[in-house]
mmCIF file of N, CA and C in Angstrom:
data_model
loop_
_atom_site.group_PDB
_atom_site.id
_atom_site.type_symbol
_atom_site.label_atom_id
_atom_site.label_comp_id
_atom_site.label_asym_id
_atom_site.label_seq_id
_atom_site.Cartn_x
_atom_site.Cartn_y
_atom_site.Cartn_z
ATOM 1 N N UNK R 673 0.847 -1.178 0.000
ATOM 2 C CA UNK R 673 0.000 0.000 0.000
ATOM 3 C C UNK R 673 0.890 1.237 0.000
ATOM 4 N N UNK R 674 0.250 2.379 -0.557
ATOM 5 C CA UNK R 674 1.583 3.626 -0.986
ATOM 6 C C UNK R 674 1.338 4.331 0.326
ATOM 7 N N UNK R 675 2.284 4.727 0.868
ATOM 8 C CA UNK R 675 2.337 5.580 1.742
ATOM 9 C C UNK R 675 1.977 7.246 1.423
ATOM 10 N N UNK R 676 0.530 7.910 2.162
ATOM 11 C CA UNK R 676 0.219 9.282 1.620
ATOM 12 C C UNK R 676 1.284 10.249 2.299
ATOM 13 N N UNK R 677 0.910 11.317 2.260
ATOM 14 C CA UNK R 677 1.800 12.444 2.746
ATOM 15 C C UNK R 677 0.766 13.544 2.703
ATOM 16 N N UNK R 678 0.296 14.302 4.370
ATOM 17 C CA UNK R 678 0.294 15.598 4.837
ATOM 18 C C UNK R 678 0.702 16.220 3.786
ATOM 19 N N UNK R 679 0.008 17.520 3.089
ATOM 20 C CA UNK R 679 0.849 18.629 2.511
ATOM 21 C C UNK R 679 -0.103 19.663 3.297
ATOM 22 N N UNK R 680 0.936 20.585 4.158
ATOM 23 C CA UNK R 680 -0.092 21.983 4.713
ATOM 24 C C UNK R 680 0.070 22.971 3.524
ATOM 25 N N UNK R 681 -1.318 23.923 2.846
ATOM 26 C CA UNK R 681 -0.865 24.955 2.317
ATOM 27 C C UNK R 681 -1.755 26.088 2.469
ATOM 28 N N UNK R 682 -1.478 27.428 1.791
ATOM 29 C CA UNK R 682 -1.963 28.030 2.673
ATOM 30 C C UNK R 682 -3.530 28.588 1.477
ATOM 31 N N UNK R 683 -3.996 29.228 1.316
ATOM 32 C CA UNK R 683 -5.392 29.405 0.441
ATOM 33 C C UNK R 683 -4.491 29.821 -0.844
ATOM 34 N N UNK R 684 -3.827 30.686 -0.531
ATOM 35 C CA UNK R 684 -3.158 31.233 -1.799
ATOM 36 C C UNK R 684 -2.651 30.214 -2.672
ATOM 37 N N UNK R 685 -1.590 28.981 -1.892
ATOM 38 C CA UNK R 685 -1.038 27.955 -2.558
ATOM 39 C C UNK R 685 -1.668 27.479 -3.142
ATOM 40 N N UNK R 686 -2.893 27.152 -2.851
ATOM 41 C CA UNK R 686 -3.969 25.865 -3.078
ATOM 42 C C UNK R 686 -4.462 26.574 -4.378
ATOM 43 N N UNK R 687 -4.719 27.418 -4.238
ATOM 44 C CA UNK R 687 -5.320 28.286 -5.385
ATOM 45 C C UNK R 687 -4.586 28.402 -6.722
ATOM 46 N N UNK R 688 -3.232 28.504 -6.778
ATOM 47 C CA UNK R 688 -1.994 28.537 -7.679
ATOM 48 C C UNK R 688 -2.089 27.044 -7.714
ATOM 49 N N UNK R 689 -2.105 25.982 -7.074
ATOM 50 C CA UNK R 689 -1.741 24.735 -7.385
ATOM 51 C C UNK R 689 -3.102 24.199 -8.240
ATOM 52 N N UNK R 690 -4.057 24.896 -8.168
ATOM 53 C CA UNK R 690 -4.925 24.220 -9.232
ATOM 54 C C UNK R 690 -4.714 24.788 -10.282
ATOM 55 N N UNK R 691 -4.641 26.174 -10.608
ATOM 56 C CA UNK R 691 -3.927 26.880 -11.542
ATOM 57 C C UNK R 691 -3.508 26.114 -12.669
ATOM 58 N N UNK R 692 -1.924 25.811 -11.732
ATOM 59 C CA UNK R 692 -1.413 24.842 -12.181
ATOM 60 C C UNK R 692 -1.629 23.878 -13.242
ATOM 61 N N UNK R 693 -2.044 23.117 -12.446
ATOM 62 C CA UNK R 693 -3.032 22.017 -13.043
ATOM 63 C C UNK R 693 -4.091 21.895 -14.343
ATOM 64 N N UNK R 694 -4.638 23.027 -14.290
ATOM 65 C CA UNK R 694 -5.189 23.942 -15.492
ATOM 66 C C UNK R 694 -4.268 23.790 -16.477
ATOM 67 N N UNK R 695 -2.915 24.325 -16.497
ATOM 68 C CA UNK R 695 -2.072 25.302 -17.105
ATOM 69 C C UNK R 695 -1.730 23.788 -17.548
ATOM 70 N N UNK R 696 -1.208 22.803 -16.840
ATOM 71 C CA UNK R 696 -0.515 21.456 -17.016
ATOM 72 C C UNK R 696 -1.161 20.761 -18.194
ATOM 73 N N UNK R 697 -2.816 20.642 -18.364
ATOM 74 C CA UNK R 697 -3.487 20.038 -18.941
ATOM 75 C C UNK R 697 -4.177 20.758 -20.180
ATOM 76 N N UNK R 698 -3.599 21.617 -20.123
ATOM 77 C CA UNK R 698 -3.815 22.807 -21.576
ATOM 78 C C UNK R 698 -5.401 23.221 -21.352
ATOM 79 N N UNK R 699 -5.835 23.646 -20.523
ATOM 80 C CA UNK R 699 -7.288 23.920 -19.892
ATOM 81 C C UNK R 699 -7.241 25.440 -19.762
ATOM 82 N N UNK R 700 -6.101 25.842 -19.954
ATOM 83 C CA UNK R 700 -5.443 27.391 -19.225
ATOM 84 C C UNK R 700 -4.380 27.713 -20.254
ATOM 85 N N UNK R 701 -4.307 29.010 -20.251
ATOM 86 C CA UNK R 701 -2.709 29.417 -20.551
ATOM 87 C C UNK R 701 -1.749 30.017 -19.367
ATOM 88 N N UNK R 702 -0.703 29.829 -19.997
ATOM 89 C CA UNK R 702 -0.274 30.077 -18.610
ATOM 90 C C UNK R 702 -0.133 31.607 -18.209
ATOM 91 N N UNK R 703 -0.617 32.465 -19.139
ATOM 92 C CA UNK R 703 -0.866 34.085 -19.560
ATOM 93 C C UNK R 703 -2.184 34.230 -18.483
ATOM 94 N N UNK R 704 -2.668 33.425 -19.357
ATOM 95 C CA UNK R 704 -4.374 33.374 -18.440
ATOM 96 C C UNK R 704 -4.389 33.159 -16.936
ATOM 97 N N UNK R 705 -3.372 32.165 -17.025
ATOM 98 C CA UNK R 705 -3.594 31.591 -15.058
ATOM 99 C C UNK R 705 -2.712 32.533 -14.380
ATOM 100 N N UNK R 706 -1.854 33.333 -14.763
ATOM 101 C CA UNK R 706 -0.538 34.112 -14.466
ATOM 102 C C UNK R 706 -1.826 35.728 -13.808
ATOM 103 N N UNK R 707 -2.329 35.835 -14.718
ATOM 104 C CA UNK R 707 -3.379 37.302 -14.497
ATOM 105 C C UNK R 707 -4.095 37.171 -13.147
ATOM 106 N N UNK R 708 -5.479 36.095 -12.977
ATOM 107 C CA UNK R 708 -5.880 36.075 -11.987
ATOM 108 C C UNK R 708 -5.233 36.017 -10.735
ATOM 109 N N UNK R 709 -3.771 34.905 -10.942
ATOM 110 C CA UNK R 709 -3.198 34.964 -9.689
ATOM 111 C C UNK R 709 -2.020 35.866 -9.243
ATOM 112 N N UNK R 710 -1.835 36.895 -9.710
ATOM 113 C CA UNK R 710 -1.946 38.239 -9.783
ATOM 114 C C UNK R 710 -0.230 38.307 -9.661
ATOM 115 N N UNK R 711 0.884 36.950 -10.611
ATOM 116 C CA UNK R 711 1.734 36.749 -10.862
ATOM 117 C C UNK R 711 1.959 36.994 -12.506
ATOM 118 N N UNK R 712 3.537 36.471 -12.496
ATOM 119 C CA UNK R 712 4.075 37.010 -14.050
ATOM 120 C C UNK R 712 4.004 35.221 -14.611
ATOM 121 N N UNK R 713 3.779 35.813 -16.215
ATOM 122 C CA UNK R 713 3.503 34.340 -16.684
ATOM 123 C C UNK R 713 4.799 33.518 -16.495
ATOM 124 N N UNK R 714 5.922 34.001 -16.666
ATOM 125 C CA UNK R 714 7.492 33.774 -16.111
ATOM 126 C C UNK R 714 7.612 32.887 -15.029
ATOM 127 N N UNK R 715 7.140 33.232 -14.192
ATOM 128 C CA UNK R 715 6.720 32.604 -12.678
ATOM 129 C C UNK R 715 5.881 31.433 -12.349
ATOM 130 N N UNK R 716 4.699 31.588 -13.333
ATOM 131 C CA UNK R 716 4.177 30.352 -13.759
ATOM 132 C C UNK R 716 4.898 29.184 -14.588
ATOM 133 N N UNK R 717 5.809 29.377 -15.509
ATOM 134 C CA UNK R 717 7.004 28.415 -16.032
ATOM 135 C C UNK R 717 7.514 27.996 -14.604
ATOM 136 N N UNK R 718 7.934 28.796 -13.967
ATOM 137 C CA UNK R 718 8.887 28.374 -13.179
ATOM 138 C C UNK R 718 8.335 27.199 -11.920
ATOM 139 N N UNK R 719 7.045 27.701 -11.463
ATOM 140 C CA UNK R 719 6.339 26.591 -10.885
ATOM 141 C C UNK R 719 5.783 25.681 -11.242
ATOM 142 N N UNK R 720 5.403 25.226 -12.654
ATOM 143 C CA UNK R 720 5.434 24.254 -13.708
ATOM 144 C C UNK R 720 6.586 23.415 -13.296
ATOM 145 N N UNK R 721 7.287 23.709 -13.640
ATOM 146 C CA UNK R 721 8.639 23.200 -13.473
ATOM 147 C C UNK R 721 9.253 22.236 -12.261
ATOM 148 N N UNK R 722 8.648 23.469 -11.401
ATOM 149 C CA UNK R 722 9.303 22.737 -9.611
ATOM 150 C C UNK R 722 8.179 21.713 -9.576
ATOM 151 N N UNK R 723 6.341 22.027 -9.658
ATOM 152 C CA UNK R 723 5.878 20.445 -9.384
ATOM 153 C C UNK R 723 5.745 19.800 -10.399
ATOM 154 N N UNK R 724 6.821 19.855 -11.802
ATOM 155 C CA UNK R 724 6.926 18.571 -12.418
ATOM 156 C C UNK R 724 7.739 17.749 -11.909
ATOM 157 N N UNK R 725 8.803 18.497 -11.057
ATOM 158 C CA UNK R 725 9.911 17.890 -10.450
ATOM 159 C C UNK R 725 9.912 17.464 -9.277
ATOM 160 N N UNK R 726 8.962 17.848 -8.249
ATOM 161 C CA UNK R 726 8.738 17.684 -6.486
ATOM 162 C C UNK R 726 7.074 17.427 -6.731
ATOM 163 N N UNK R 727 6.667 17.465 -7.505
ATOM 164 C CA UNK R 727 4.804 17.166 -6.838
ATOM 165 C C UNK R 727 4.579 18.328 -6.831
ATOM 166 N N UNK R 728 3.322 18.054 -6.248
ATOM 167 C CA UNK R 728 2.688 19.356 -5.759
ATOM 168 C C UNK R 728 3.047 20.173 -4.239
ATOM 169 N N UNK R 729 4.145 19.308 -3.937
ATOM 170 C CA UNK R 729 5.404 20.172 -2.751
ATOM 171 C C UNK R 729 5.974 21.138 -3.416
ATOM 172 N N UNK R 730 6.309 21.027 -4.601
ATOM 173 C CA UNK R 730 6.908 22.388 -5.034
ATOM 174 C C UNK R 730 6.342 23.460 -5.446
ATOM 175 N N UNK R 731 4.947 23.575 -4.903
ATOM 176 C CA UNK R 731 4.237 24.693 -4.557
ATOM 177 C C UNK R 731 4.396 25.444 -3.500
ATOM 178 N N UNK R 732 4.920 24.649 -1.921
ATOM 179 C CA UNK R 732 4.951 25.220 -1.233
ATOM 180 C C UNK R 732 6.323 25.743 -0.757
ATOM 181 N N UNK R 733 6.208 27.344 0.034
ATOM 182 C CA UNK R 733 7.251 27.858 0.044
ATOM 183 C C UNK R 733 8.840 27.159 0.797
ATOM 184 N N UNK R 734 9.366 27.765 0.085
ATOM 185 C CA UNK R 734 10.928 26.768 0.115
ATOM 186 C C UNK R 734 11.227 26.768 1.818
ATOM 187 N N UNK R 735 11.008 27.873 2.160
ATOM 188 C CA UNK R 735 11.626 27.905 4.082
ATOM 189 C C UNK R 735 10.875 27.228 4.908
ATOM 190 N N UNK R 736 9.647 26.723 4.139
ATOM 191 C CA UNK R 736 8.414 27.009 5.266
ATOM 192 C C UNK R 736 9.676 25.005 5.824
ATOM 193 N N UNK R 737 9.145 24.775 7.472
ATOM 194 C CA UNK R 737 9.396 23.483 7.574
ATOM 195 C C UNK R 737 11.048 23.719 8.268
ATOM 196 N N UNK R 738 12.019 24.574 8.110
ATOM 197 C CA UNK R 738 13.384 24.459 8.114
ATOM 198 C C UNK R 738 13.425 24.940 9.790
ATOM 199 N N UNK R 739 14.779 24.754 10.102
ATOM 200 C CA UNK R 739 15.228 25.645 11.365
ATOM 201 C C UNK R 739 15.183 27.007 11.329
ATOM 202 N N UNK R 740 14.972 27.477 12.324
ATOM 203 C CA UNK R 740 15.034 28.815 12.797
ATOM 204 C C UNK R 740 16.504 29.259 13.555
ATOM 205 N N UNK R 741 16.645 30.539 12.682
ATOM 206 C CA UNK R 741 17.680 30.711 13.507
ATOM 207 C C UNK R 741 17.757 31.729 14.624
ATOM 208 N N UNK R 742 19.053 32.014 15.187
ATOM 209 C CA UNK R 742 19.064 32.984 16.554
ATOM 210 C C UNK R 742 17.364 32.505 17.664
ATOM 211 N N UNK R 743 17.224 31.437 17.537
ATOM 212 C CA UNK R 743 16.041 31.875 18.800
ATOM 213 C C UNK R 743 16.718 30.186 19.375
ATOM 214 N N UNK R 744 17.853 29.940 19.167
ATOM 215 C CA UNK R 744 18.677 28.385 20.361
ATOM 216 C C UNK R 744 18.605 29.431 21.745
ATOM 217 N N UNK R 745 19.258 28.451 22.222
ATOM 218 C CA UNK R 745 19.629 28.654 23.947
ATOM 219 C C UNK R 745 20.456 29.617 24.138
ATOM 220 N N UNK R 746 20.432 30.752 24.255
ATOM 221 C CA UNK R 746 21.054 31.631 24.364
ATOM 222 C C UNK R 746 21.877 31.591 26.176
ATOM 223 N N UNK R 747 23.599 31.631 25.769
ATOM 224 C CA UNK R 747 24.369 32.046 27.254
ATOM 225 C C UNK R 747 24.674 33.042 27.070
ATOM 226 N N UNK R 748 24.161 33.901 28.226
ATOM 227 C CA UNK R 748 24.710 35.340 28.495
ATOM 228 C C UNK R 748 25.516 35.378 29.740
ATOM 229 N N UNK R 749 26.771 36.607 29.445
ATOM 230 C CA UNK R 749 27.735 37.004 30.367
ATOM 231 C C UNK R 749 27.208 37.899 31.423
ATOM 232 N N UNK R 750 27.501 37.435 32.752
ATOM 233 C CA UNK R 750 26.723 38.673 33.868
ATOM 234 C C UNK R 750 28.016 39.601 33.642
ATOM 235 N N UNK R 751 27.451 40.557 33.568
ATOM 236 C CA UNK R 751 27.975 42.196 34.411
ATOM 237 C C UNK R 751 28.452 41.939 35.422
ATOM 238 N N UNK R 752 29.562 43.085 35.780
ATOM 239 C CA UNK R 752 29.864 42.826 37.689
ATOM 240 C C UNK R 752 30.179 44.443 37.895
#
């Protein structure tokens, strides 16, 4: 049995990822889907691209999921 996978996204994503999908299946241009979602058709190539290559993960933003930085355990020096 295939193992599924959680994807969190946010309204905007979801919205571009059907887009997408449109655009994928020649239902759309990618001029057309680029306007409403109030991106450059350029940009639409480019996310074409990432979920031909990652799924529909490569919709979502690249940082989201990673470490954070400066907020570890901070040691501070006392004053005297």
């Amino acid at each position: 049995m295939s193992e599924q996978e959680l994807l969190v996204l946010s309204t905007k994503e979801r919205d571009r990822l059907k887009m997408l999908h449109e655009v994928a299946k020649d239902q759309l241009t990618q001029r057309g889907g680029a306007g409403p979602s109030r991106i450059r058709d350029r940009w639409v190539r480019e996310l074409l691209k990432r979920v031909k290559e990652k799924g529909d993960r490569g919709i979502v933003q690249g940082l989201r999921g990673g470490h954070r930085t400066g907020g570890g355990q901070r040691v501070c020096a006392q004053r005297r």
